[in-house]
mmCIF file of C-alpha atoms in Angstrom:
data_model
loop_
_atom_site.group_PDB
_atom_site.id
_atom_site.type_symbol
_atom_site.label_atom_id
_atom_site.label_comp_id
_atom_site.label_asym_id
_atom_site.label_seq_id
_atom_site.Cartn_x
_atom_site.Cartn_y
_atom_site.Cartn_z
ATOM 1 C CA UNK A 1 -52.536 28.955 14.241
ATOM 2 C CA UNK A 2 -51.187 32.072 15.166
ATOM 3 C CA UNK A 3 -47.388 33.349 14.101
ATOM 4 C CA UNK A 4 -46.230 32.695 17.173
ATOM 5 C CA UNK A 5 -47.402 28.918 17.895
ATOM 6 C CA UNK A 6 -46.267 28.721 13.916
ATOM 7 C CA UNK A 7 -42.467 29.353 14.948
ATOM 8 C CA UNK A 8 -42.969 27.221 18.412
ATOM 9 C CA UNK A 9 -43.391 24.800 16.030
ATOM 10 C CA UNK A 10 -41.155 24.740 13.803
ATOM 11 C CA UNK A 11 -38.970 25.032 16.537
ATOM 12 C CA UNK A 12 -40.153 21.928 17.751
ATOM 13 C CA UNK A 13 -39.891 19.888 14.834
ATOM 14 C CA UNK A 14 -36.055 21.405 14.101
ATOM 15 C CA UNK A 15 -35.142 20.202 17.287
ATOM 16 C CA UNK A 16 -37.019 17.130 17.221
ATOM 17 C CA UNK A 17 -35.218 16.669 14.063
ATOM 18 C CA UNK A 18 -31.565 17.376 15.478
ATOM 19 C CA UNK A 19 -31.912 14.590 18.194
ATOM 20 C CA UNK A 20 -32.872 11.851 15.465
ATOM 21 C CA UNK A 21 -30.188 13.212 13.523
ATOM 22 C CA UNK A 22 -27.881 12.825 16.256
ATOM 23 C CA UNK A 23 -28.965 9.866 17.925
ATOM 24 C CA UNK A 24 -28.694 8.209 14.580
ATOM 25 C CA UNK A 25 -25.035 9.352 14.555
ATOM 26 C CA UNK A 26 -24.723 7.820 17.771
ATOM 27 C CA UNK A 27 -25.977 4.650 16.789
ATOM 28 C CA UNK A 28 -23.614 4.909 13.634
ATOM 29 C CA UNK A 29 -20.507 5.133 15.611
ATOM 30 C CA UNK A 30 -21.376 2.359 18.168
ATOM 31 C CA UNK A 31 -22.009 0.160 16.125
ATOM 32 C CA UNK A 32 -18.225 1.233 14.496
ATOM 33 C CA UNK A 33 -16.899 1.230 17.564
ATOM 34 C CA UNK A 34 -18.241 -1.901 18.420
ATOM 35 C CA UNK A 35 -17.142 -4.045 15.423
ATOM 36 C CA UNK A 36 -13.589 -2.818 16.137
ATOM 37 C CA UNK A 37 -13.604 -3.732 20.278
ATOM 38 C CA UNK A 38 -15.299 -6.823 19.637
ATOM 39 C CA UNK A 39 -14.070 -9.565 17.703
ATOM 40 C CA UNK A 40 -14.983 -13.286 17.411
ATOM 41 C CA UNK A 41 -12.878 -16.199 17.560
ATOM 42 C CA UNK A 42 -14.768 -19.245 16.131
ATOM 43 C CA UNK A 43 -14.430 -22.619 17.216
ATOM 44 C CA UNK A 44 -15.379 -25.458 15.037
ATOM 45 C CA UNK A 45 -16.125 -27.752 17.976
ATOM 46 C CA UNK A 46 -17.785 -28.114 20.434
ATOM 47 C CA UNK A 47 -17.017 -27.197 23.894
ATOM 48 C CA UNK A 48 -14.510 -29.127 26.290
ATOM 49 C CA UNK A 49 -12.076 -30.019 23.613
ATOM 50 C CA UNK A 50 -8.591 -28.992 23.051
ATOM 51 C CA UNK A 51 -9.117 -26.396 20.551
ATOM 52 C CA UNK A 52 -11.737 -24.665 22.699
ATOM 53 C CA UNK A 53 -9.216 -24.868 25.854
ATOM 54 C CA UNK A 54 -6.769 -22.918 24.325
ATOM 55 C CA UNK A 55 -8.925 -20.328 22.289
ATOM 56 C CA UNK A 56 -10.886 -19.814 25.848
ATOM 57 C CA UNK A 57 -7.497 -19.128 27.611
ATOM 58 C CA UNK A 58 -6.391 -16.778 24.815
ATOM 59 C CA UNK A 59 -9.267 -14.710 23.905
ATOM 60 C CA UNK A 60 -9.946 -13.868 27.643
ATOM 61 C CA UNK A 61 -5.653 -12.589 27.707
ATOM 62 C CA UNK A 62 -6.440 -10.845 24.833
ATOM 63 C CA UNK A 63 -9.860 -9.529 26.112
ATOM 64 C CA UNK A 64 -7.430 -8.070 28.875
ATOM 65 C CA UNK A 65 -4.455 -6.994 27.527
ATOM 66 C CA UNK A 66 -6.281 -4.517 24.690
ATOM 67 C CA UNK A 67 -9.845 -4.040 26.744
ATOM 68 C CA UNK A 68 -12.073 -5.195 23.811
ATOM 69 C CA UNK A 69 -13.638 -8.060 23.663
ATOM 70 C CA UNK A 70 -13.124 -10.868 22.265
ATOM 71 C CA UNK A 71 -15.603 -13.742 22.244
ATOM 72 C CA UNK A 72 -15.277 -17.269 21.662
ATOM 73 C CA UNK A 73 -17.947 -18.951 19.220
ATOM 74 C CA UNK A 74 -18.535 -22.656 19.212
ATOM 75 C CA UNK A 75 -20.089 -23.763 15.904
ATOM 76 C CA UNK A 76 -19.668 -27.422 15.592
ATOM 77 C CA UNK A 77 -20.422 -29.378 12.500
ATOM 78 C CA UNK A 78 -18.715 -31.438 9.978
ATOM 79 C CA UNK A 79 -15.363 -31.754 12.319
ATOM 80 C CA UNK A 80 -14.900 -28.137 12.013
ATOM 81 C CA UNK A 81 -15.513 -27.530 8.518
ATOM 82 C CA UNK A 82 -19.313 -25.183 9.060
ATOM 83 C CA UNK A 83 -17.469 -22.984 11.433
ATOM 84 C CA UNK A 84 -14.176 -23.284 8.616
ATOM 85 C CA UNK A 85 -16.693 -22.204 6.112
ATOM 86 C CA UNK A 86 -18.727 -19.552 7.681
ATOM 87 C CA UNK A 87 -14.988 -17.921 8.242
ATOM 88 C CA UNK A 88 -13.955 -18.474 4.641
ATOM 89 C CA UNK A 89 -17.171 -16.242 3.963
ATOM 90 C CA UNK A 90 -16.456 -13.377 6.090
ATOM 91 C CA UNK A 91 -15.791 -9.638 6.205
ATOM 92 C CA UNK A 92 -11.582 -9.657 6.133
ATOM 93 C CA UNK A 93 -11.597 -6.857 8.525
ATOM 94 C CA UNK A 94 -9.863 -9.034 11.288
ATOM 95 C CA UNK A 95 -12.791 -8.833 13.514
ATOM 96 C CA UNK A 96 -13.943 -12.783 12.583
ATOM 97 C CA UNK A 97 -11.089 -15.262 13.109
ATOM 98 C CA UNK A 98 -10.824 -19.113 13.110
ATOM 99 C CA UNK A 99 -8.944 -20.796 15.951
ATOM 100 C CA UNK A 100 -7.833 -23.666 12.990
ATOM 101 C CA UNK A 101 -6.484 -26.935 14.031
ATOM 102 C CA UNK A 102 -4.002 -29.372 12.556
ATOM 103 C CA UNK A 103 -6.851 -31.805 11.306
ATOM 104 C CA UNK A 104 -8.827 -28.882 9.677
ATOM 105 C CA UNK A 105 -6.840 -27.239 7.926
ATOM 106 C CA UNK A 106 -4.151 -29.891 6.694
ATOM 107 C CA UNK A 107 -5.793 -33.353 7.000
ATOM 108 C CA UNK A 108 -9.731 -33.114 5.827
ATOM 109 C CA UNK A 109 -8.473 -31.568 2.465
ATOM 110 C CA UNK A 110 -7.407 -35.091 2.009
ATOM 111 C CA UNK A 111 -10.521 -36.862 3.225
ATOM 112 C CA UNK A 112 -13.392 -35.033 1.804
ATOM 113 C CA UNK A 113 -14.314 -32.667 -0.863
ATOM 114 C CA UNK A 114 -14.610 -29.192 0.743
ATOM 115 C CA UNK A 115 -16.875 -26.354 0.104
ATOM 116 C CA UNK A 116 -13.348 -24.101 0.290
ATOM 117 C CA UNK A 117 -10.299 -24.152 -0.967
ATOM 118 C CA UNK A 118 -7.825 -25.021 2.496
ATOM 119 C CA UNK A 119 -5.032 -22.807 1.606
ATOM 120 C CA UNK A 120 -6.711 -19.735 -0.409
ATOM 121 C CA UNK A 121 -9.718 -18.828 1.911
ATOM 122 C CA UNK A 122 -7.655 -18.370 4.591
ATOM 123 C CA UNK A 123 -4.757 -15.737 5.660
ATOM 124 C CA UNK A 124 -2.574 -17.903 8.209
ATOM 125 C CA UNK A 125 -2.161 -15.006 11.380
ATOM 126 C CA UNK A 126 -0.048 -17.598 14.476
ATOM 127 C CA UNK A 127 0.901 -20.730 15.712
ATOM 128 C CA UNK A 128 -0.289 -20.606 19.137
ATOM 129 C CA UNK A 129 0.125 -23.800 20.764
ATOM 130 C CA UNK A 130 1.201 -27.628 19.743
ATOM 131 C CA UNK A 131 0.097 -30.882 21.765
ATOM 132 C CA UNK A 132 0.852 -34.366 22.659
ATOM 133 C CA UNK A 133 -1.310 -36.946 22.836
ATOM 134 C CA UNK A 134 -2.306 -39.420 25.400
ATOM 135 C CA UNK A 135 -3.330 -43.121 24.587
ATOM 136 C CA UNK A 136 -5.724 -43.710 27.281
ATOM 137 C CA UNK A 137 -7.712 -46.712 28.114
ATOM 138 C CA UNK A 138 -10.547 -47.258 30.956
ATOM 139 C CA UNK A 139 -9.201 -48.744 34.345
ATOM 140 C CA UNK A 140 -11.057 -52.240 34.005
ATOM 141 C CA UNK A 141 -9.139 -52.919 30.877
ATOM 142 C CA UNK A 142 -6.557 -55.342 31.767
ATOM 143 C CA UNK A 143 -3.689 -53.172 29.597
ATOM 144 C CA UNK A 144 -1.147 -51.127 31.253
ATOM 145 C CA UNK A 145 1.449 -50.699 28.426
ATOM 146 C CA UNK A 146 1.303 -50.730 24.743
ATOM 147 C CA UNK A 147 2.298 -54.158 24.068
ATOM 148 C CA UNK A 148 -0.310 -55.272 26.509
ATOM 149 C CA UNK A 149 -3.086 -53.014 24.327
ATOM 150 C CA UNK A 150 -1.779 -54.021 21.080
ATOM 151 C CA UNK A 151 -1.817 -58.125 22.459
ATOM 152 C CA UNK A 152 -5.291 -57.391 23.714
ATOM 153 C CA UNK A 153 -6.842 -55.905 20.387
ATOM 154 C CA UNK A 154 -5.475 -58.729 18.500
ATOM 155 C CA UNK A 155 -7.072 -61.091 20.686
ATOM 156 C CA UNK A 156 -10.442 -59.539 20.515
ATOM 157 C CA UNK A 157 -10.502 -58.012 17.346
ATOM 158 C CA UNK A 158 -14.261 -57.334 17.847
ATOM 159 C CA UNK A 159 -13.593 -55.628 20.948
ATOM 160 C CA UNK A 160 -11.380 -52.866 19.874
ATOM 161 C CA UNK A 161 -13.283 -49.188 19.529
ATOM 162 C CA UNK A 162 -12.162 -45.265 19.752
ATOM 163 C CA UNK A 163 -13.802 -42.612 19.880
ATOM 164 C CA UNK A 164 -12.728 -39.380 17.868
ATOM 165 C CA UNK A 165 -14.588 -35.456 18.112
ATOM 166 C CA UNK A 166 -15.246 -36.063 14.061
ATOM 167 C CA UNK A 167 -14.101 -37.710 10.974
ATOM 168 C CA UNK A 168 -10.739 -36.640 10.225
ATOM 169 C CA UNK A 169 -9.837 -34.530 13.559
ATOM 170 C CA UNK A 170 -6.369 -35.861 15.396
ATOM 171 C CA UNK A 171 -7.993 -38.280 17.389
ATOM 172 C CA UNK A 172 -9.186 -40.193 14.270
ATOM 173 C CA UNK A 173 -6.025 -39.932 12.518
ATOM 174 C CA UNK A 174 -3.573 -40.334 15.581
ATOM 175 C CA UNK A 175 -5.997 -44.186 16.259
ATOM 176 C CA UNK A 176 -6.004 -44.733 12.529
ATOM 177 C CA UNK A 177 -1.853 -44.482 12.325
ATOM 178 C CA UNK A 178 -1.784 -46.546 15.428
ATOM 179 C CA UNK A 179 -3.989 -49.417 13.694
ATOM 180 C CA UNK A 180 -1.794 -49.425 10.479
ATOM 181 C CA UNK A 181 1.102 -49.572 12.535
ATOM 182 C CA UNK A 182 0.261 -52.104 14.834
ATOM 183 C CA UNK A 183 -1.748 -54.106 12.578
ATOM 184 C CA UNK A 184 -4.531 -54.445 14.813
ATOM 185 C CA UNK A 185 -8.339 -54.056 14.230
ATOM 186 C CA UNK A 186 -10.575 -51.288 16.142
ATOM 187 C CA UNK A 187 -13.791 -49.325 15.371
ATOM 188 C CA UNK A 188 -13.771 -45.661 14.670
ATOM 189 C CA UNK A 189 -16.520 -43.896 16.736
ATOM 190 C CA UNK A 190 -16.656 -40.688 15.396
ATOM 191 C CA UNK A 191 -18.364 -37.700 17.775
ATOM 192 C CA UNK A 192 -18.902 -34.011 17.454
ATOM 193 C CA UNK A 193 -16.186 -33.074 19.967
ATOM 194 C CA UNK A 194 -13.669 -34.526 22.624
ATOM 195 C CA UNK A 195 -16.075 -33.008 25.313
ATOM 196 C CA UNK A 196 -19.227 -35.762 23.857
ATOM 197 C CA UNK A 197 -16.791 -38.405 23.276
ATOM 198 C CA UNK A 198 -14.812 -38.292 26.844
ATOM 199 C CA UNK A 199 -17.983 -39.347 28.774
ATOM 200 C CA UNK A 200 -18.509 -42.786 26.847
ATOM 201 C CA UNK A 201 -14.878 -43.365 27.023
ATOM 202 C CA UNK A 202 -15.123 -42.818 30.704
ATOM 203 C CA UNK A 203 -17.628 -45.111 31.337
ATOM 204 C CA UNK A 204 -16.015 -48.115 29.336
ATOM 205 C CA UNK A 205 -18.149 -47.816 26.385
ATOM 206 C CA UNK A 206 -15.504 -47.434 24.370
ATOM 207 C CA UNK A 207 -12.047 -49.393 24.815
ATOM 208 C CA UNK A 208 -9.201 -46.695 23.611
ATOM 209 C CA UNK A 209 -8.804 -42.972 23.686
ATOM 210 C CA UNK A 210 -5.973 -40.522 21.276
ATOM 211 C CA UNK A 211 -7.229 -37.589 22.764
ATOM 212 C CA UNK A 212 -5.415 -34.529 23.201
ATOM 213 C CA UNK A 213 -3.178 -33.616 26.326
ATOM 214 C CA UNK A 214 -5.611 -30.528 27.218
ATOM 215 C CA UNK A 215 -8.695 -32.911 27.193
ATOM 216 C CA UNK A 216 -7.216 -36.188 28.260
ATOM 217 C CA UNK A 217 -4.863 -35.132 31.455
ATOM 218 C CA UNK A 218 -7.715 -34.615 34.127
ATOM 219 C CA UNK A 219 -9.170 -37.358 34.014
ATOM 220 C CA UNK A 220 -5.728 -39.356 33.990
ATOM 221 C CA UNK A 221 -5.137 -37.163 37.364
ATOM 222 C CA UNK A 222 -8.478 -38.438 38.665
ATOM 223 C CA UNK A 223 -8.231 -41.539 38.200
ATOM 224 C CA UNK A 224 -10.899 -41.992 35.441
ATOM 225 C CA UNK A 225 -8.924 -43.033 32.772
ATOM 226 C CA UNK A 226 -5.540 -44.924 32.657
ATOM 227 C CA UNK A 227 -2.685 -43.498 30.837
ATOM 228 C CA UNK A 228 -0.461 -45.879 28.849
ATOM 229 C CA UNK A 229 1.828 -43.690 25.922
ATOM 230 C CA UNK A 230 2.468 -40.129 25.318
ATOM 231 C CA UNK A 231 2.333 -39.727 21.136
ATOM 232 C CA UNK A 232 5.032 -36.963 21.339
ATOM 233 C CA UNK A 233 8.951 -37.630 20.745
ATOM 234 C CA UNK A 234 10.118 -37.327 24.426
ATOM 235 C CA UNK A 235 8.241 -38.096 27.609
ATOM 236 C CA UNK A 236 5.837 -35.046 29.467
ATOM 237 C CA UNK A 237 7.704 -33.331 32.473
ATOM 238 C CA UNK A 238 4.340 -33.735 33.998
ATOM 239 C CA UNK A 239 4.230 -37.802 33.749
ATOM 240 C CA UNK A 240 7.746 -38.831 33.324
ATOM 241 C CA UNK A 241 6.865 -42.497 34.145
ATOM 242 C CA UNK A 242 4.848 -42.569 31.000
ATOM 243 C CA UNK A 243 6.532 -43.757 28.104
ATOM 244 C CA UNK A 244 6.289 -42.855 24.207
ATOM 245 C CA UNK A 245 4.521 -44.713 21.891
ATOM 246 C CA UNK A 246 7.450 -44.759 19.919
ATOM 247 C CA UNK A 247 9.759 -46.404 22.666
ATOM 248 C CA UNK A 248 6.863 -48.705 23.747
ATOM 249 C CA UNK A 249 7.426 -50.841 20.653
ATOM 250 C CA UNK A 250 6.388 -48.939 17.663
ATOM 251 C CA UNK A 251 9.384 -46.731 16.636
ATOM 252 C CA UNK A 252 8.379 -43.884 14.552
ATOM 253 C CA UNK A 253 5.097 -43.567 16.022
ATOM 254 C CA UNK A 254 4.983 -39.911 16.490
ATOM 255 C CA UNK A 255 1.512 -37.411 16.495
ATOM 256 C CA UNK A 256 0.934 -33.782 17.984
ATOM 257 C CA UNK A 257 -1.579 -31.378 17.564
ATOM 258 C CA UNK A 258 -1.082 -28.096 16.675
ATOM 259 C CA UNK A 259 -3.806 -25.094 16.538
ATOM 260 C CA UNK A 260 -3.341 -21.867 15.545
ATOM 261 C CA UNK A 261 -5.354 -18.267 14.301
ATOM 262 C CA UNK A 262 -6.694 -17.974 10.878
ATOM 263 C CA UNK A 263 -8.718 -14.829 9.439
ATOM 264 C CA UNK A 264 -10.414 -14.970 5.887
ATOM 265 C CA UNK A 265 -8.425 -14.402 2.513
ATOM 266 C CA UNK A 266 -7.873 -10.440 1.920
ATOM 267 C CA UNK A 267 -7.382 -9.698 5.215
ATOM 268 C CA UNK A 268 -5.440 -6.529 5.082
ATOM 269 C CA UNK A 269 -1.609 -6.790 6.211
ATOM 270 C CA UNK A 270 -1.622 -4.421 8.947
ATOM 271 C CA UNK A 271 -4.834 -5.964 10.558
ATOM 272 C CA UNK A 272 -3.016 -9.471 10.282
ATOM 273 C CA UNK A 273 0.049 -8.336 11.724
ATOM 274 C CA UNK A 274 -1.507 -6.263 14.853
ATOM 275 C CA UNK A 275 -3.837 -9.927 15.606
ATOM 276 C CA UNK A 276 -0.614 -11.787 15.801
ATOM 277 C CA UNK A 277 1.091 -9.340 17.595
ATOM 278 C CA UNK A 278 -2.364 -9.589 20.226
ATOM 279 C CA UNK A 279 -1.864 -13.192 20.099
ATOM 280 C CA UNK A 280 1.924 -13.023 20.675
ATOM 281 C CA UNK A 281 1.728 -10.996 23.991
ATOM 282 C CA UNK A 282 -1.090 -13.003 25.086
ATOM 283 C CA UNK A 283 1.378 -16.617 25.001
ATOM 284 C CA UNK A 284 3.682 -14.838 26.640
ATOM 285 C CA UNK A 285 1.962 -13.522 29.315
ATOM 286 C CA UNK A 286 3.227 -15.616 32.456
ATOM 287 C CA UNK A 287 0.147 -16.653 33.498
ATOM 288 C CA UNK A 288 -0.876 -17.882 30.230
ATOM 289 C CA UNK A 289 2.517 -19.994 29.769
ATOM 290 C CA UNK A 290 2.433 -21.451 32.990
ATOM 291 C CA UNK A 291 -1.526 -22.552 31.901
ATOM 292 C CA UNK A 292 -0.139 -23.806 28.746
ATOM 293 C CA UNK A 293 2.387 -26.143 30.208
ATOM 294 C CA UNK A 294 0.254 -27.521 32.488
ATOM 295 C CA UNK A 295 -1.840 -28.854 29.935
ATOM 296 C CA UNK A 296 0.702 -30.064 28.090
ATOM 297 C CA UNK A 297 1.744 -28.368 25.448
ATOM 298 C CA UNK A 298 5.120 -29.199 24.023
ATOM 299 C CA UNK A 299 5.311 -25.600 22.012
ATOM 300 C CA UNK A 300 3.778 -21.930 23.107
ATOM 301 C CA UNK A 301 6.274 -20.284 20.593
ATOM 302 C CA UNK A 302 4.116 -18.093 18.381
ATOM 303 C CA UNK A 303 5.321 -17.942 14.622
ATOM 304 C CA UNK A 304 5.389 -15.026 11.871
ATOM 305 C CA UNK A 305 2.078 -15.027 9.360
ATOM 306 C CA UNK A 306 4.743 -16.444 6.570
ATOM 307 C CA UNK A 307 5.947 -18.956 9.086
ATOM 308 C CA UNK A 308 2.858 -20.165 10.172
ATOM 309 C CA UNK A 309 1.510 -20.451 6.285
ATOM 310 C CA UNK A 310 4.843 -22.638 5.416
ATOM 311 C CA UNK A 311 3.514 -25.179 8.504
ATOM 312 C CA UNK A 312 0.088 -25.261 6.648
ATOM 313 C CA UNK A 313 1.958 -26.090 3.263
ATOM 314 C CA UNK A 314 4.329 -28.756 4.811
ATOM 315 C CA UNK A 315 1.863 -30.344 6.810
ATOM 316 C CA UNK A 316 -0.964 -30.217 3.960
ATOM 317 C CA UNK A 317 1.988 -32.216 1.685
ATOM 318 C CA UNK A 318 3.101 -34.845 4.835
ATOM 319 C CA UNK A 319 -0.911 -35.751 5.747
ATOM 320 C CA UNK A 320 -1.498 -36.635 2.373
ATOM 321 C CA UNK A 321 1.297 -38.844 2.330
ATOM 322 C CA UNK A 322 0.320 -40.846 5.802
ATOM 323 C CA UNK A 323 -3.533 -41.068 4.425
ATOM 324 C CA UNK A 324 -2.677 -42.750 1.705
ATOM 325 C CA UNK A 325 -0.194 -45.310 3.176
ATOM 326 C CA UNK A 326 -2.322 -45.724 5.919
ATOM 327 C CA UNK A 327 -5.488 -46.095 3.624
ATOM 328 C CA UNK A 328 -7.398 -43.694 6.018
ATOM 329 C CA UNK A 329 -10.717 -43.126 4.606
ATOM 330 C CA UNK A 330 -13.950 -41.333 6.277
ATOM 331 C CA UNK A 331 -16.739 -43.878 7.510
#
């Protein structure tokens, strides 16, 4: 090889060198820059119910508002406990979040050993949204009010069945409360989600519903499913005809749903405070609100981290008290 072709190639291989160098570089800070824009929000259900509704409708605001993404993950399983683990077990760089739910993270610690510990795997980041729900039943049933359902079950105590999207979600607990209280009989029929329950309940399969607003209020609207109670304290703005459970004949009958944000234990401050301040401007964008309130929901105030966390702690110490009076146990 001659000097000349020598330093040609040496040349060659310096420069050769210098573009792996920097196209590794490259690759480097994409991938960075990647794991900040994008972030996950993981949903332990599947999709259709009320928990996916509202992360859907806030992830895409938030998507928006700050121009990195963030995606919504459905991993259904154990009524939300897989996806509640798989969080519990990630990086706490705020870029994998839990959209938690009242039954989650405050009733299952009650019902079932879990492979975390419900209030030290998780930082508490916002409230985002609280729910009523509706007692439905199918049209053929001949109930239009609650003393009519609760004088039906008792006359066909074989007959009575509800569906739920898992053992321990709101649905479960919200029929379960309603059984103790009216001292009727009915079979839990527990799903993976809202969105694979609806369908049988919809075709008569099954004779009640205690699904959420979110999921429950189309197919009122349609004509699909009859409305009978709202579980909140005051009638909906959206069907003031329908009554409370509570003034139908069982005072202190009361259930909503709440959902809010989560991120794993040793999430950093700073990162916990700039998600909730993402989540805050995303409930009270106007479009989001007025989305909120259509389906229902009784509360779009957002809450502090410590706020939030004292909800958890409250709610954690009222469930356990309504499980055990209720004798609520998992099939």
């Amino acid at each position: 090889m001659t000097t000349c072709s020598f330093r040609a190639a040496i040349r060659a291989s310096v420069q050769l060198f210098t573009l792996v160098l920097i196209g590794a570089l490259a690759a480097g800070l994409t991938q960075a820059q990647g794991s900040d824009r994008v972030s996950r929000l993981v949903v332990g259900f599947a999709p259709g119910g009320g928990t996916d509704i509202v992360a859907r409708l806030l992830a895409a605001r938030i998507t928006e508002d700050t121009g990195h993404a963030m995606v919504v993950e459905n991993r259904p399983g154990g009524s939300g406990v897989v996806a509640a683990s798989q969080v519990a077990r990630a990086t706490p760089d705020g870029n994998y979040l839990m959209m938690g739910v009242i039954s989650l993270n405050t009733i299952q610690p009650h019902l079932t050993t879990l492979p975390y510990d419900p209030l030290k795997a998780f930082t508490p980041v916002t409230l985002t949204a609280s729910v009523p729900h509706i007692i439905v039943v199918h049209p053929s049933l001949p109930v239009t009010t609650i003393p009519e359902l609760i004088a039906y079950l008792k006359a066909n105590p074989d007959k009575g069945s509800f569906p739920s999207a898992g053992n321990g979600t709101t649905p479960h607990i919200a029929g379960e409360m309603f059984k103790h209280m009216a001292d009727v009989q009915m079979l839990h029929v527990p799903y993976k989600s809202s969105g694979q329950s609806i369908p049988d309940l919809v075709s008569g399969r099954l004779t009640v519903g205690f699904d959420t607003y979110p999921a429950a209020a189309p197919l009122v609207r349609a004509g699909q499913l009859r409305a009978i109670a709202v579980t909140s304290a005051k009638r909906l703005k959206e069907f003031p005809d329908l009554p409370t459970v509570a003034e139908s004949g069982l005072p202190g009958y009361q259930f909503s749903t709440w959902y809010g944000v989560f991120a794993p234990a040793g999430t950093p401050e700073a990162v916990v405070n700039r998600t909730h301040a993402e989540f805050a401007r995303a409930m009270k964008s106007p479009a989001v609100h007025a989305k909120l309130v259509e389906m229902g929901i009784d509360d779009t105030e957002t809450r502090t981290p410590e706020d939030f966390a004292k909800l958890v702690e409250s709610d954690l110490a009222r469930f356990a008290k309504i499980i055990k009076e209720a004798n609520i146990r998992i099939q």
